[in-house]
PDB file of C-alpha atoms and ligand atoms in Angstrom:
ATOM      1  CA  MET A  20       0.000   0.000   0.000  1.00 56.00           C
ATOM      2  CA  ARG A  21       2.863   2.359   0.849  1.00 64.00           C
ATOM      3  CA  LEU A  22       4.309   1.880  -2.598  1.00 63.00           C
ATOM      4  CA  PHE A  23       1.024   1.491  -4.415  1.00 65.00           C
ATOM      5  CA  ARG A  24      -0.408   4.857  -3.499  1.00 69.00           C
ATOM      6  CA  PRO A  25       2.383   6.988  -4.985  1.00 68.00           C
ATOM      7  CA  ILE A  26       2.213   4.870  -8.151  1.00 67.00           C
ATOM      8  CA  LEU A  27      -1.523   5.296  -8.324  1.00 67.00           C
ATOM      9  CA  SER A  28      -1.235   9.063  -8.006  1.00 72.00           C
ATOM     10  CA  LEU A  29       1.476   9.070 -10.648  1.00 67.00           C
ATOM     11  CA  VAL A  30      -0.805   7.160 -12.994  1.00 67.00           C
ATOM     12  CA  LEU A  31      -3.585   9.617 -12.250  1.00 66.00           C
ATOM     13  CA  ILE A  32      -1.317  12.541 -13.056  1.00 68.00           C
ATOM     14  CA  LEU A  33      -0.300  10.907 -16.335  1.00 67.00           C
ATOM     15  CA  VAL A  34      -3.884  10.208 -17.308  1.00 65.00           C
ATOM     16  CA  THR A  35      -4.952  13.745 -16.416  1.00 64.00           C
ATOM     17  CA  THR A  36      -2.061  15.264 -18.361  1.00 64.00           C
ATOM     18  CA  LEU A  37      -2.936  13.133 -21.361  1.00 62.00           C
ATOM     19  CA  LEU A  38      -6.600  14.110 -21.195  1.00 62.00           C
ATOM     20  CA  VAL A  39      -5.797  17.798 -20.809  1.00 59.00           C
ATOM     21  CA  SER A  40      -3.309  17.794 -23.673  1.00 58.00           C
ATOM     22  CA  CYS A  41      -5.810  16.024 -25.915  1.00 57.00           C
ATOM     23  CA  SER A  42      -8.716  18.312 -25.114  1.00 58.00           C
ATOM     24  CA  SER A  43      -6.889  21.640 -25.015  1.00 55.00           C
ATOM     25  CA  PRO A  44      -6.769  23.563 -28.271  1.00 55.00           C
ATOM     26  CA  SER A  45      -3.536  23.225 -30.185  1.00 54.00           C
ATOM     27  CA  GLN A  46      -1.226  26.181 -30.654  1.00 57.00           C
ATOM     28  CA  ALA A  47      -2.642  26.774 -34.118  1.00 61.00           C
ATOM     29  CA  LYS A  48      -6.123  27.306 -32.710  1.00 75.00           C
ATOM     30  CA  ILE A  49      -5.205  30.332 -30.576  1.00 83.00           C
ATOM     31  CA  PRO A  50      -6.869  33.168 -32.502  1.00 86.00           C
ATOM     32  CA  THR A  51      -4.432  35.640 -34.003  1.00 90.00           C
ATOM     33  CA  VAL A  52      -6.953  37.877 -35.747  1.00 93.00           C
ATOM     34  CA  TYR A  53     -10.108  39.616 -34.593  1.00 95.00           C
ATOM     35  CA  THR A  54     -13.195  38.071 -36.138  1.00 95.00           C
ATOM     36  CA  PRO A  55     -16.251  40.302 -36.665  1.00 95.00           C
ATOM     37  CA  GLU A  56     -17.941  38.406 -33.792  1.00 95.00           C
ATOM     38  CA  LYS A  57     -15.003  39.074 -31.493  1.00 95.00           C
ATOM     39  CA  ILE A  58     -14.961  42.750 -32.471  1.00 96.00           C
ATOM     40  CA  ALA A  59     -18.673  42.995 -31.721  1.00 96.00           C
ATOM     41  CA  GLN A  60     -18.138  41.358 -28.325  1.00 96.00           C
ATOM     42  CA  LEU A  61     -15.408  43.853 -27.472  1.00 97.00           C
ATOM     43  CA  GLN A  62     -17.506  46.960 -28.106  1.00 97.00           C
ATOM     44  CA  PRO A  63     -19.361  47.184 -24.783  1.00 97.00           C
ATOM     45  CA  PHE A  64     -15.984  46.940 -23.014  1.00 97.00           C
ATOM     46  CA  ARG A  65     -14.313  49.412 -25.346  1.00 97.00           C
ATOM     47  CA  GLU A  66     -17.018  52.004 -24.829  1.00 96.00           C
ATOM     48  CA  PRO A  67     -16.149  53.162 -21.273  1.00 96.00           C
ATOM     49  CA  VAL A  68     -12.485  53.512 -22.239  1.00 97.00           C
ATOM     50  CA  ALA A  69     -13.413  55.537 -25.341  1.00 97.00           C
ATOM     51  CA  THR A  70     -15.644  57.692 -23.121  1.00 96.00           C
ATOM     52  CA  ALA A  71     -12.695  58.276 -20.791  1.00 97.00           C
ATOM     53  CA  ARG A  72     -10.701  59.523 -23.780  1.00 97.00           C
ATOM     54  CA  GLU A  73     -13.419  62.136 -24.337  1.00 96.00           C
ATOM     55  CA  GLN A  74     -13.440  62.991 -20.630  1.00 95.00           C
ATOM     56  CA  MET A  75      -9.735  63.711 -20.825  1.00 97.00           C
ATOM     57  CA  GLU A  76     -10.713  66.972 -22.547  1.00 97.00           C
ATOM     58  CA  THR A  77     -12.467  68.047 -19.343  1.00 97.00           C
ATOM     59  CA  LEU A  78      -9.333  67.212 -17.381  1.00 98.00           C
ATOM     60  CA  LYS A  79      -7.286  69.252 -19.841  1.00 98.00           C
ATOM     61  CA  GLY A  80      -9.529  72.255 -19.163  1.00 98.00           C
ATOM     62  CA  PHE A  81      -9.034  71.952 -15.401  1.00 98.00           C
ATOM     63  CA  ILE A  82      -5.250  71.707 -15.787  1.00 98.00           C
ATOM     64  CA  GLN A  83      -5.115  74.668 -18.165  1.00 98.00           C
ATOM     65  CA  ALA A  84      -7.234  76.719 -15.773  1.00 98.00           C
ATOM     66  CA  GLU A  85      -4.958  75.596 -12.910  1.00 98.00           C
ATOM     67  CA  ASN A  86      -8.031  74.381 -11.095  1.00 98.00           C
ATOM     68  CA  TRP A  87      -6.126  71.884  -8.955  1.00 98.00           C
ATOM     69  CA  THR A  88      -9.032  70.836  -6.780  1.00 98.00           C
ATOM     70  CA  ASN A  89     -11.098  69.824  -9.795  1.00 97.00           C
ATOM     71  CA  THR A  90      -8.063  68.221 -11.427  1.00 97.00           C
ATOM     72  CA  ARG A  91      -7.566  65.919  -8.456  1.00 97.00           C
ATOM     73  CA  THR A  92     -11.273  65.250  -7.964  1.00 96.00           C
ATOM     74  CA  PHE A  93     -11.606  64.332 -11.622  1.00 96.00           C
ATOM     75  CA  ILE A  94      -8.732  61.843 -11.561  1.00 95.00           C
ATOM     76  CA  HIS A  95     -10.132  60.078  -8.531  1.00 93.00           C
ATOM     77  CA  GLY A  96     -13.796  60.443  -9.496  1.00 92.00           C
ATOM     78  CA  PRO A  97     -14.846  60.155 -13.150  1.00 86.00           C
ATOM     79  CA  LEU A  98     -11.526  58.586 -14.192  1.00 91.00           C
ATOM     80  CA  GLY A  99     -11.315  56.403 -11.087  1.00 89.00           C
ATOM     81  CA  GLN A 100     -13.173  53.504 -12.679  1.00 93.00           C
ATOM     82  CA  LEU A 101     -10.920  53.535 -15.737  1.00 96.00           C
ATOM     83  CA  ARG A 102      -8.221  51.267 -14.320  1.00 94.00           C
ATOM     84  CA  GLN A 103     -10.771  48.509 -13.757  1.00 95.00           C
ATOM     85  CA  ASP A 104     -12.332  49.048 -17.202  1.00 97.00           C
ATOM     86  CA  MET A 105      -8.940  48.852 -18.911  1.00 97.00           C
ATOM     87  CA  ASN A 106      -7.955  45.696 -17.034  1.00 96.00           C
ATOM     88  CA  VAL A 107     -11.189  43.944 -17.990  1.00 97.00           C
ATOM     89  CA  LEU A 108     -10.821  45.012 -21.617  1.00 98.00           C
ATOM     90  CA  SER A 109      -7.134  43.969 -21.755  1.00 98.00           C
ATOM     91  CA  ARG A 110      -8.052  40.426 -20.812  1.00 97.00           C
ATOM     92  CA  LYS A 111     -10.562  40.211 -23.663  1.00 97.00           C
ATOM     93  CA  LEU A 112      -8.035  41.085 -26.344  1.00 97.00           C
ATOM     94  CA  LEU A 113      -6.063  38.586 -28.421  1.00 97.00           C
ATOM     95  CA  VAL A 114      -3.362  36.939 -26.338  1.00 96.00           C
ATOM     96  CA  LYS A 115      -0.622  38.825 -28.209  1.00 96.00           C
ATOM     97  CA  ASP A 116      -2.237  42.189 -27.387  1.00 97.00           C
ATOM     98  CA  GLN A 117      -2.909  41.597 -23.702  1.00 98.00           C
ATOM     99  CA  LYS A 118       0.536  42.369 -22.350  1.00 97.00           C
ATOM    100  CA  PRO A 119       1.025  45.577 -24.401  1.00 98.00           C
ATOM    101  CA  ALA A 120      -2.444  46.731 -23.331  1.00 98.00           C
ATOM    102  CA  GLN A 121      -1.734  46.053 -19.665  1.00 97.00           C
ATOM    103  CA  ASP A 122       1.597  47.840 -19.916  1.00 98.00           C
ATOM    104  CA  LEU A 123      -0.083  50.909 -21.430  1.00 98.00           C
ATOM    105  CA  ALA A 124      -2.722  50.911 -18.693  1.00 97.00           C
ATOM    106  CA  LYS A 125       0.013  50.759 -16.054  1.00 97.00           C
ATOM    107  CA  GLU A 126       1.855  53.635 -17.745  1.00 97.00           C
ATOM    108  CA  LEU A 127      -1.297  55.702 -17.981  1.00 98.00           C
ATOM    109  CA  PHE A 128      -1.946  55.394 -14.268  1.00 97.00           C
ATOM    110  CA  GLY A 129       1.635  56.366 -13.559  1.00 97.00           C
ATOM    111  CA  HIS A 130       0.937  59.603 -15.429  1.00 98.00           C
ATOM    112  CA  PHE A 131      -2.313  60.120 -13.512  1.00 97.00           C
ATOM    113  CA  GLU A 132      -0.421  59.727 -10.248  1.00 97.00           C
ATOM    114  CA  ARG A 133       2.114  62.314 -11.423  1.00 98.00           C
ATOM    115  CA  ILE A 134      -0.670  64.698 -12.488  1.00 98.00           C
ATOM    116  CA  ASP A 135      -2.211  64.240  -9.056  1.00 98.00           C
ATOM    117  CA  ALA A 136       1.126  64.996  -7.363  1.00 98.00           C
ATOM    118  CA  ALA A 137       1.697  68.006  -9.643  1.00 98.00           C
ATOM    119  CA  ALA A 138      -1.789  69.310  -8.820  1.00 98.00           C
ATOM    120  CA  LYS A 139      -0.971  68.994  -5.131  1.00 98.00           C
ATOM    121  CA  ASP A 140       2.193  71.031  -5.745  1.00 98.00           C
ATOM    122  CA  ARG A 141       0.368  73.420  -8.091  1.00 98.00           C
ATOM    123  CA  ASN A 142       2.971  72.633 -10.726  1.00 98.00           C
ATOM    124  CA  SER A 143       1.384  73.537 -14.022  1.00 98.00           C
ATOM    125  CA  VAL A 144       4.357  72.538 -16.215  1.00 98.00           C
ATOM    126  CA  ILE A 145       4.527  68.981 -14.893  1.00 98.00           C
ATOM    127  CA  ALA A 146       0.744  68.604 -14.875  1.00 98.00           C
ATOM    128  CA  GLN A 147       0.532  69.612 -18.529  1.00 98.00           C
ATOM    129  CA  SER A 148       3.411  67.424 -19.710  1.00 98.00           C
ATOM    130  CA  GLN A 149       2.075  64.420 -17.782  1.00 98.00           C
ATOM    131  CA  TYR A 150      -1.358  65.067 -19.224  1.00 98.00           C
ATOM    132  CA  LEU A 151       0.051  64.845 -22.776  1.00 98.00           C
ATOM    133  CA  GLU A 152       1.814  61.582 -21.893  1.00 98.00           C
ATOM    134  CA  ALA A 153      -1.402  60.200 -20.432  1.00 98.00           C
ATOM    135  CA  VAL A 154      -3.360  61.004 -23.600  1.00 98.00           C
ATOM    136  CA  LYS A 155      -0.682  59.292 -25.707  1.00 98.00           C
ATOM    137  CA  ASP A 156      -0.916  56.103 -23.660  1.00 98.00           C
ATOM    138  CA  LEU A 157      -4.704  56.100 -23.613  1.00 98.00           C
ATOM    139  CA  GLU A 158      -4.832  56.546 -27.392  1.00 98.00           C
ATOM    140  CA  ALA A 159      -2.240  53.808 -27.925  1.00 98.00           C
ATOM    141  CA  PHE A 160      -4.368  51.533 -25.741  1.00 98.00           C
ATOM    142  CA  LEU A 161      -7.501  52.311 -27.741  1.00 98.00           C
ATOM    143  CA  ASN A 162      -5.602  51.672 -30.972  1.00 97.00           C
ATOM    144  CA  LEU A 163      -5.020  48.098 -29.794  1.00 97.00           C
ATOM    145  CA  VAL A 164      -8.764  47.551 -29.541  1.00 97.00           C
ATOM    146  CA  PRO A 165     -10.555  47.101 -32.870  1.00 95.00           C
ATOM    147  CA  SER A 166     -13.669  49.197 -33.235  1.00 91.00           C
ATOM    148  CA  ASN A 167     -16.663  48.557 -35.467  1.00 79.00           C
ATOM    149  CA  SER A 168     -17.727  52.183 -35.636  1.00 67.00           C
TER     150      SER A 168
HETATM  151 ZN1   ZN B  17       3.606  56.965 -20.830  1.00 67.59          ZN
END
């Protein structure tokens, strides 16, 4: 029994591995292009991120007006949900696009943190340059997501 049990579990592992490798899709079946169905499925998840791109114009206005209270409130309020939205959307992209999308989201939030810090310091130059960087990353992210509009 002492010897039998490890052998039994080894056999089980082998059988499971075999079953998994037979049933899992082969490398060739991992989609590498967006089908029209996939693009349609992505749209509801793309929408809040595209809306955030539009909302960035409001943020720009606050920064240009040096309205630091509204700048900070806006980053934590209306744009606060964006991180979650981008993470969800990233995971729905093709495998090859997921990592670049996640990296861009991470970058974007780094810029938001620096805008927030600049607003605290009332540093208009840094706030404006970080804003431009943030827009670049958000647009690059959106460019990874096919749109049907
Ligand atoms: Zn960046």
